[in-house]
Amino acid sequence: MENTIPEVIRTVPLQYYVFFATALFAIGVIGVLTRRNAIIIFMCVELMLNAVNVLLTAFSAYRADPNGQVFVFFIMAVAAAEVAVGLGIIVMIYRNFQNTDVNLLSRLKW
């Protein structure tokens, strides 16, 4: 079986995808570590998931193997469920405290 890379994929080197995904992941990590707003932290976690999805898709396309893209599909399905549950929790926190600052969540302790 010949391992052919589509012409569209060959126009962008694999290193560019790696650098792009690394930058996205780093922005997500910095956002999680420095922000206190729960919605911003939530978006940064999603950004990190998408960085991993970009890498999986790029490696899958370069190897002409659809397994990575199928794995990305399952990651996106789990991320959609995470968004539904996470946003529900954030909305309930906002209703109780009128704020989404994660430092105020220490009030939830006994």
Short mmCIF file of N, CA and C in Angstrom, two decimals:
data_model
loop_
_atom_site.label_atom_id
_atom_site.label_comp_id
_atom_site.label_asym_id
_atom_site.label_seq_id
_atom_site.Cartn_x
_atom_site.Cartn_y
_atom_site.Cartn_z
N MET A 1 0.85 -1.18 0.00
CA MET A 1 0.00 0.00 0.00
C MET A 1 0.90 1.24 0.00
N GLU A 2 0.60 2.13 -0.89
CA GLU A 2 1.39 3.35 -1.01
C GLU A 2 0.89 4.40 -0.03
N ASN A 3 1.80 4.98 0.71
CA ASN A 3 1.47 6.00 1.69
C ASN A 3 1.54 7.38 1.02
N THR A 4 0.41 7.82 0.47
CA THR A 4 0.41 9.09 -0.25
C THR A 4 -0.23 10.16 0.61
N ILE A 5 0.43 11.29 0.64
CA ILE A 5 -0.08 12.45 1.36
C ILE A 5 -0.79 13.34 0.36
N PRO A 6 -2.02 13.75 0.63
CA PRO A 6 -2.73 14.62 -0.32
C PRO A 6 -1.95 15.91 -0.58
N GLU A 7 -2.10 16.44 -1.78
CA GLU A 7 -1.36 17.63 -2.20
C GLU A 7 -1.66 18.83 -1.30
N VAL A 8 -2.88 18.97 -0.86
CA VAL A 8 -3.25 20.10 0.00
C VAL A 8 -2.49 20.03 1.32
N ILE A 9 -2.34 18.85 1.86
CA ILE A 9 -1.64 18.68 3.13
C ILE A 9 -0.15 18.93 2.95
N ARG A 10 0.41 18.55 1.82
CA ARG A 10 1.85 18.73 1.60
C ARG A 10 2.27 20.19 1.47
N THR A 11 1.34 21.09 1.20
CA THR A 11 1.71 22.50 1.05
C THR A 11 2.14 23.12 2.37
N VAL A 12 1.65 22.59 3.48
CA VAL A 12 2.04 23.09 4.81
C VAL A 12 2.87 22.01 5.49
N PRO A 13 4.10 22.32 5.87
CA PRO A 13 4.93 21.30 6.54
C PRO A 13 4.35 20.89 7.89
N LEU A 14 4.68 19.69 8.29
CA LEU A 14 4.17 19.15 9.55
C LEU A 14 4.64 19.98 10.74
N GLN A 15 5.83 20.55 10.67
CA GLN A 15 6.36 21.35 11.78
C GLN A 15 5.46 22.56 12.06
N TYR A 16 4.84 23.11 11.03
CA TYR A 16 3.96 24.26 11.24
C TYR A 16 2.75 23.87 12.08
N TYR A 17 2.21 22.69 11.83
CA TYR A 17 1.09 22.21 12.64
C TYR A 17 1.53 22.01 14.09
N VAL A 18 2.73 21.48 14.27
CA VAL A 18 3.24 21.25 15.63
C VAL A 18 3.44 22.58 16.35
N PHE A 19 4.03 23.56 15.66
CA PHE A 19 4.23 24.87 16.29
C PHE A 19 2.89 25.54 16.61
N PHE A 20 1.94 25.44 15.69
CA PHE A 20 0.62 26.04 15.91
C PHE A 20 -0.08 25.39 17.10
N ALA A 21 -0.06 24.06 17.16
CA ALA A 21 -0.70 23.36 18.28
C ALA A 21 0.00 23.66 19.59
N THR A 22 1.33 23.79 19.56
CA THR A 22 2.07 24.13 20.77
C THR A 22 1.69 25.52 21.26
N ALA A 23 1.57 26.46 20.34
CA ALA A 23 1.17 27.82 20.72
C ALA A 23 -0.24 27.83 21.30
N LEU A 24 -1.17 27.12 20.68
CA LEU A 24 -2.53 27.05 21.21
C LEU A 24 -2.55 26.44 22.61
N PHE A 25 -1.82 25.35 22.78
CA PHE A 25 -1.80 24.68 24.08
C PHE A 25 -1.16 25.58 25.14
N ALA A 26 -0.10 26.29 24.78
CA ALA A 26 0.56 27.19 25.73
C ALA A 26 -0.37 28.33 26.13
N ILE A 27 -1.09 28.89 25.17
CA ILE A 27 -2.06 29.95 25.50
C ILE A 27 -3.12 29.42 26.45
N GLY A 28 -3.58 28.19 26.21
CA GLY A 28 -4.57 27.59 27.10
C GLY A 28 -4.04 27.38 28.50
N VAL A 29 -2.82 26.89 28.63
CA VAL A 29 -2.23 26.66 29.95
C VAL A 29 -2.05 27.99 30.69
N ILE A 30 -1.55 29.00 29.98
CA ILE A 30 -1.37 30.31 30.61
C ILE A 30 -2.71 30.87 31.07
N GLY A 31 -3.74 30.69 30.26
CA GLY A 31 -5.06 31.17 30.65
C GLY A 31 -5.61 30.46 31.87
N VAL A 32 -5.41 29.15 31.95
CA VAL A 32 -5.90 28.40 33.11
C VAL A 32 -5.16 28.82 34.38
N LEU A 33 -3.86 29.05 34.25
CA LEU A 33 -3.05 29.36 35.43
C LEU A 33 -3.20 30.81 35.91
N THR A 34 -3.55 31.73 35.02
CA THR A 34 -3.55 33.14 35.41
C THR A 34 -4.93 33.74 35.60
N ARG A 35 -5.95 33.17 35.04
CA ARG A 35 -7.29 33.77 35.14
C ARG A 35 -8.05 33.24 36.33
N ARG A 36 -9.01 34.06 36.81
CA ARG A 36 -9.84 33.64 37.94
C ARG A 36 -11.29 33.48 37.54
N ASN A 37 -11.67 33.93 36.37
CA ASN A 37 -13.04 33.80 35.90
C ASN A 37 -13.26 32.37 35.41
N ALA A 38 -14.30 31.73 35.91
CA ALA A 38 -14.55 30.32 35.58
C ALA A 38 -14.83 30.12 34.10
N ILE A 39 -15.48 31.06 33.46
CA ILE A 39 -15.80 30.91 32.03
C ILE A 39 -14.52 31.01 31.20
N ILE A 40 -13.63 31.91 31.54
CA ILE A 40 -12.36 32.03 30.82
C ILE A 40 -11.52 30.77 31.01
N ILE A 41 -11.48 30.25 32.22
CA ILE A 41 -10.74 29.01 32.48
C ILE A 41 -11.33 27.87 31.66
N PHE A 42 -12.64 27.82 31.60
CA PHE A 42 -13.32 26.79 30.83
C PHE A 42 -12.97 26.89 29.35
N MET A 43 -12.94 28.11 28.81
CA MET A 43 -12.58 28.29 27.41
C MET A 43 -11.13 27.91 27.15
N CYS A 44 -10.25 28.16 28.11
CA CYS A 44 -8.84 27.80 27.94
C CYS A 44 -8.65 26.29 27.95
N VAL A 45 -9.43 25.58 28.73
CA VAL A 45 -9.37 24.12 28.71
C VAL A 45 -9.82 23.60 27.35
N GLU A 46 -10.87 24.20 26.80
CA GLU A 46 -11.33 23.81 25.47
C GLU A 46 -10.27 24.13 24.42
N LEU A 47 -9.55 25.22 24.57
CA LEU A 47 -8.48 25.57 23.65
C LEU A 47 -7.38 24.52 23.68
N MET A 48 -7.06 24.02 24.87
CA MET A 48 -6.05 22.96 24.97
C MET A 48 -6.53 21.68 24.30
N LEU A 49 -7.79 21.34 24.46
CA LEU A 49 -8.34 20.16 23.78
C LEU A 49 -8.26 20.32 22.26
N ASN A 50 -8.56 21.51 21.77
CA ASN A 50 -8.50 21.74 20.33
C ASN A 50 -7.07 21.70 19.81
N ALA A 51 -6.10 22.10 20.61
CA ALA A 51 -4.70 22.00 20.19
C ALA A 51 -4.32 20.53 19.99
N VAL A 52 -4.75 19.69 20.89
CA VAL A 52 -4.49 18.26 20.74
C VAL A 52 -5.20 17.71 19.52
N ASN A 53 -6.42 18.16 19.27
CA ASN A 53 -7.16 17.71 18.09
C ASN A 53 -6.46 18.11 16.80
N VAL A 54 -5.90 19.32 16.75
CA VAL A 54 -5.16 19.77 15.57
C VAL A 54 -3.98 18.84 15.31
N LEU A 55 -3.24 18.50 16.35
CA LEU A 55 -2.09 17.62 16.18
C LEU A 55 -2.51 16.22 15.73
N LEU A 56 -3.53 15.69 16.34
CA LEU A 56 -3.99 14.36 15.94
C LEU A 56 -4.44 14.34 14.49
N THR A 57 -5.14 15.37 14.08
CA THR A 57 -5.61 15.45 12.70
C THR A 57 -4.44 15.60 11.73
N ALA A 58 -3.47 16.44 12.06
CA ALA A 58 -2.32 16.64 11.18
C ALA A 58 -1.50 15.36 11.04
N PHE A 59 -1.20 14.71 12.15
CA PHE A 59 -0.44 13.47 12.07
C PHE A 59 -1.21 12.39 11.32
N SER A 60 -2.51 12.35 11.53
CA SER A 60 -3.34 11.38 10.82
C SER A 60 -3.33 11.63 9.31
N ALA A 61 -3.41 12.89 8.92
CA ALA A 61 -3.40 13.21 7.49
C ALA A 61 -2.04 12.93 6.88
N TYR A 62 -0.96 13.21 7.59
CA TYR A 62 0.37 12.97 7.04
C TYR A 62 0.68 11.48 6.92
N ARG A 63 0.10 10.68 7.77
CA ARG A 63 0.32 9.24 7.68
C ARG A 63 -0.72 8.56 6.80
N ALA A 64 -1.69 9.33 6.31
CA ALA A 64 -2.79 8.78 5.49
C ALA A 64 -3.50 7.66 6.23
N ASP A 65 -3.72 7.88 7.53
CA ASP A 65 -4.36 6.89 8.40
C ASP A 65 -5.52 7.59 9.10
N PRO A 66 -6.74 7.13 8.91
CA PRO A 66 -7.89 7.83 9.50
C PRO A 66 -8.09 7.59 10.99
N ASN A 67 -7.28 6.78 11.62
CA ASN A 67 -7.48 6.46 13.04
C ASN A 67 -7.40 7.70 13.92
N GLY A 68 -6.47 8.60 13.65
CA GLY A 68 -6.36 9.82 14.44
C GLY A 68 -7.58 10.71 14.31
N GLN A 69 -8.15 10.77 13.11
CA GLN A 69 -9.33 11.59 12.90
C GLN A 69 -10.56 11.00 13.57
N VAL A 70 -10.64 9.68 13.62
CA VAL A 70 -11.73 9.04 14.35
C VAL A 70 -11.60 9.32 15.84
N PHE A 71 -10.38 9.29 16.35
CA PHE A 71 -10.13 9.60 17.76
C PHE A 71 -10.52 11.04 18.08
N VAL A 72 -10.25 11.95 17.14
CA VAL A 72 -10.64 13.36 17.31
C VAL A 72 -12.15 13.47 17.41
N PHE A 73 -12.87 12.68 16.62
CA PHE A 73 -14.33 12.70 16.69
C PHE A 73 -14.81 12.33 18.09
N PHE A 74 -14.23 11.32 18.69
CA PHE A 74 -14.63 10.92 20.04
C PHE A 74 -14.23 11.97 21.08
N ILE A 75 -13.07 12.60 20.91
CA ILE A 75 -12.67 13.67 21.82
C ILE A 75 -13.66 14.82 21.75
N MET A 76 -14.11 15.15 20.55
CA MET A 76 -15.08 16.25 20.40
C MET A 76 -16.43 15.89 21.03
N ALA A 77 -16.81 14.63 20.95
CA ALA A 77 -18.07 14.22 21.58
C ALA A 77 -17.98 14.33 23.10
N VAL A 78 -16.86 13.91 23.67
CA VAL A 78 -16.67 14.03 25.12
C VAL A 78 -16.58 15.50 25.52
N ALA A 79 -15.93 16.32 24.70
CA ALA A 79 -15.82 17.75 25.00
C ALA A 79 -17.19 18.42 24.96
N ALA A 80 -18.06 17.99 24.06
CA ALA A 80 -19.41 18.56 24.01
C ALA A 80 -20.19 18.23 25.28
N ALA A 81 -20.04 17.01 25.78
CA ALA A 81 -20.70 16.64 27.03
C ALA A 81 -20.11 17.43 28.19
N GLU A 82 -18.80 17.64 28.16
CA GLU A 82 -18.13 18.42 29.20
C GLU A 82 -18.64 19.86 29.21
N VAL A 83 -18.83 20.42 28.03
CA VAL A 83 -19.34 21.79 27.93
C VAL A 83 -20.74 21.88 28.51
N ALA A 84 -21.57 20.93 28.21
CA ALA A 84 -22.95 20.96 28.72
C ALA A 84 -22.96 20.91 30.25
N VAL A 85 -22.21 20.00 30.82
CA VAL A 85 -22.17 19.87 32.28
C VAL A 85 -21.47 21.06 32.92
N GLY A 86 -20.33 21.46 32.36
CA GLY A 86 -19.56 22.57 32.92
C GLY A 86 -20.32 23.88 32.90
N LEU A 87 -20.96 24.19 31.78
CA LEU A 87 -21.71 25.44 31.73
C LEU A 87 -22.91 25.42 32.67
N GLY A 88 -23.51 24.25 32.84
CA GLY A 88 -24.59 24.14 33.82
C GLY A 88 -24.11 24.44 35.23
N ILE A 89 -22.94 23.93 35.58
CA ILE A 89 -22.36 24.19 36.90
C ILE A 89 -22.02 25.67 37.05
N ILE A 90 -21.43 26.26 36.01
CA ILE A 90 -21.07 27.68 36.07
C ILE A 90 -22.31 28.56 36.20
N VAL A 91 -23.38 28.22 35.50
CA VAL A 91 -24.62 29.00 35.61
C VAL A 91 -25.19 28.91 37.02
N MET A 92 -25.15 27.74 37.63
CA MET A 92 -25.66 27.60 39.00
C MET A 92 -24.78 28.36 40.00
N ILE A 93 -23.48 28.37 39.79
CA ILE A 93 -22.59 29.15 40.65
C ILE A 93 -22.90 30.64 40.51
N TYR A 94 -23.12 31.07 39.28
CA TYR A 94 -23.43 32.49 39.06
C TYR A 94 -24.77 32.87 39.70
N ARG A 95 -25.74 31.98 39.64
CA ARG A 95 -27.04 32.27 40.27
C ARG A 95 -26.92 32.40 41.78
N ASN A 96 -26.04 31.61 42.39
CA ASN A 96 -25.90 31.64 43.84
C ASN A 96 -25.02 32.79 44.33
N PHE A 97 -23.94 33.12 43.59
CA PHE A 97 -22.97 34.10 44.07
C PHE A 97 -22.94 35.39 43.27
N GLN A 98 -23.65 35.45 42.14
CA GLN A 98 -23.64 36.62 41.25
C GLN A 98 -22.23 36.96 40.77
N ASN A 99 -21.37 35.94 40.67
CA ASN A 99 -20.00 36.14 40.24
C ASN A 99 -19.45 34.79 39.79
N THR A 100 -18.49 34.81 38.86
CA THR A 100 -17.88 33.55 38.41
C THR A 100 -16.41 33.46 38.81
N ASP A 101 -16.02 34.19 39.83
CA ASP A 101 -14.64 34.15 40.32
C ASP A 101 -14.42 32.83 41.05
N VAL A 102 -13.39 32.09 40.64
CA VAL A 102 -13.15 30.78 41.24
C VAL A 102 -12.66 30.87 42.68
N ASN A 103 -12.15 32.02 43.09
CA ASN A 103 -11.72 32.18 44.49
C ASN A 103 -12.91 32.20 45.44
N LEU A 104 -14.08 32.58 44.96
CA LEU A 104 -15.27 32.58 45.81
C LEU A 104 -15.85 31.20 46.03
N LEU A 105 -15.35 30.22 45.29
CA LEU A 105 -15.89 28.87 45.42
C LEU A 105 -15.48 28.20 46.73
N SER A 106 -14.61 28.81 47.50
CA SER A 106 -14.26 28.22 48.80
C SER A 106 -15.45 28.28 49.75
N ARG A 107 -16.45 29.08 49.43
CA ARG A 107 -17.68 29.13 50.25
C ARG A 107 -18.48 27.84 50.15
N LEU A 108 -18.20 27.03 49.13
CA LEU A 108 -18.95 25.80 48.95
C LEU A 108 -18.51 24.70 49.93
N LYS A 109 -17.46 24.96 50.69
CA LYS A 109 -16.98 23.99 51.68
C LYS A 109 -17.97 23.96 52.85
N TRP A 110 -17.90 22.89 53.62
CA TRP A 110 -18.76 22.78 54.80
C TRP A 110 -18.36 23.83 55.73
#
